[in-house]
Amino acid sequence: MTDSWTVAGHTFRSRLIVGTGKYKDFEQNAAALEASGAEIVTVAVRRVNVSDPSKPVLQDYIDPKKVTYLPNTAGCFTADEAIRTLRLAREAGGWDLVKLEVLGEAKTLYPDMRETLKATEVLAKEGFKPMVYCVDDPIAAKQLEESGAVAVMPLGAPIGSGLGIQNRVTIRLIVEGAKVPVLVDAGVGAASDAAVAMELGCDGVLMNTAIAEAKDPVRMARAMKLAVEAGRDSYLAGRMAKRRYADPSSPLAGLI
């Protein structure tokens, strides 16, 4: 059985997206990607060399012909910065499927939704297909969708915190109301967090720090792969109803 998902006409089997930051070197990053089974990697355009062949380049270790590169706007704090960054990315690599994030402040790295909406509208009109990092708010998520986002990516917790999904209610509401893919982005720390995201019905999970800062990143990448698969199977299977009291597995009537 195959259980794929599609975003902006691109179909993938893996529901795990991984980043390319914080690893000790490109070799470790490539090994973790292989263990994760991910088919998409995010690339921070402002921080990673994607065009200068005289310096070490990610493409030497992660083949863009085999793995989908998702340029992102990490480090951008205004819509104009983010738009300019993605225009440069398109010139450098021809990418139109991109990840948009416009941050409000350095302390929390929460998205500035006013600037995010502005950037989404401009990018969509220019032919980009933005997957958009956002607050875990069903109203904001719907506004992004209506503005041209091809996927909404609500945070589970602050970027790099590893705190796990803090508000399952709003994530579930976003999933129920969305007509585009929903992926939890930020806050995952352990495999159990990834499983929770999938059990809520999300189409996928994006993570970087949870793998890159693990004591054994390659082993953690493999754990995240299995957790995403298990969480998805659990969601599709349909969990049992919650009860306020015990219910015996074996009937109590007719005992010897």
mmCIF file of C-alpha atoms in Angstrom, residues 22 103 105-111 133-136 154-167 184-189 206 208-210:
data_model
loop_
_atom_site.group_PDB
_atom_site.id
_atom_site.type_symbol
_atom_site.label_atom_id
_atom_site.label_comp_id
_atom_site.label_asym_id
_atom_site.label_seq_id
_atom_site.Cartn_x
_atom_site.Cartn_y
_atom_site.Cartn_z
ATOM 1 C CA LYS A 22 23.201 22.849 12.712
ATOM 2 C CA LEU A 103 9.782 36.335 11.770
ATOM 3 C CA GLU A 105 11.363 39.009 16.657
ATOM 4 C CA ALA A 106 14.605 37.225 17.430
ATOM 5 C CA LYS A 107 13.670 36.070 20.949
ATOM 6 C CA THR A 108 10.645 33.890 20.152
ATOM 7 C CA LEU A 109 11.083 33.484 16.376
ATOM 8 C CA TYR A 110 7.309 33.632 16.138
ATOM 9 C CA PRO A 111 5.997 34.596 12.705
ATOM 10 C CA TYR A 133 5.226 28.932 8.407
ATOM 11 C CA CYS A 134 2.525 30.389 10.647
ATOM 12 C CA VAL A 135 1.070 30.618 14.131
ATOM 13 C CA ASP A 136 -1.137 27.758 15.286
ATOM 14 C CA PRO A 154 1.754 25.928 11.985
ATOM 15 C CA LEU A 155 4.355 25.823 14.709
ATOM 16 C CA GLY A 156 4.076 23.153 17.374
ATOM 17 C CA ALA A 157 6.281 25.208 19.723
ATOM 18 C CA PRO A 158 8.966 27.879 19.241
ATOM 19 C CA ILE A 159 11.632 27.081 16.639
ATOM 20 C CA GLY A 160 14.459 24.991 18.067
ATOM 21 C CA SER A 161 12.785 24.596 21.473
ATOM 22 C CA GLY A 162 12.078 20.858 21.325
ATOM 23 C CA LEU A 163 9.031 21.376 23.537
ATOM 24 C CA GLY A 164 6.671 19.330 21.372
ATOM 25 C CA ILE A 165 3.182 20.266 20.262
ATOM 26 C CA GLN A 166 1.793 22.660 22.843
ATOM 27 C CA ASN A 167 -1.744 23.086 21.520
ATOM 28 C CA VAL A 184 3.692 20.933 11.769
ATOM 29 C CA ASP A 185 6.794 23.094 11.552
ATOM 30 C CA ALA A 186 8.974 23.802 14.598
ATOM 31 C CA GLY A 187 9.030 22.548 18.148
ATOM 32 C CA VAL A 188 9.443 18.810 17.638
ATOM 33 C CA GLY A 189 11.997 17.344 20.036
ATOM 34 C CA LEU A 206 9.180 19.455 9.300
ATOM 35 C CA ASN A 208 15.771 20.295 11.902
ATOM 36 C CA THR A 209 17.100 20.830 15.413
ATOM 37 C CA ALA A 210 15.488 17.668 16.817
#
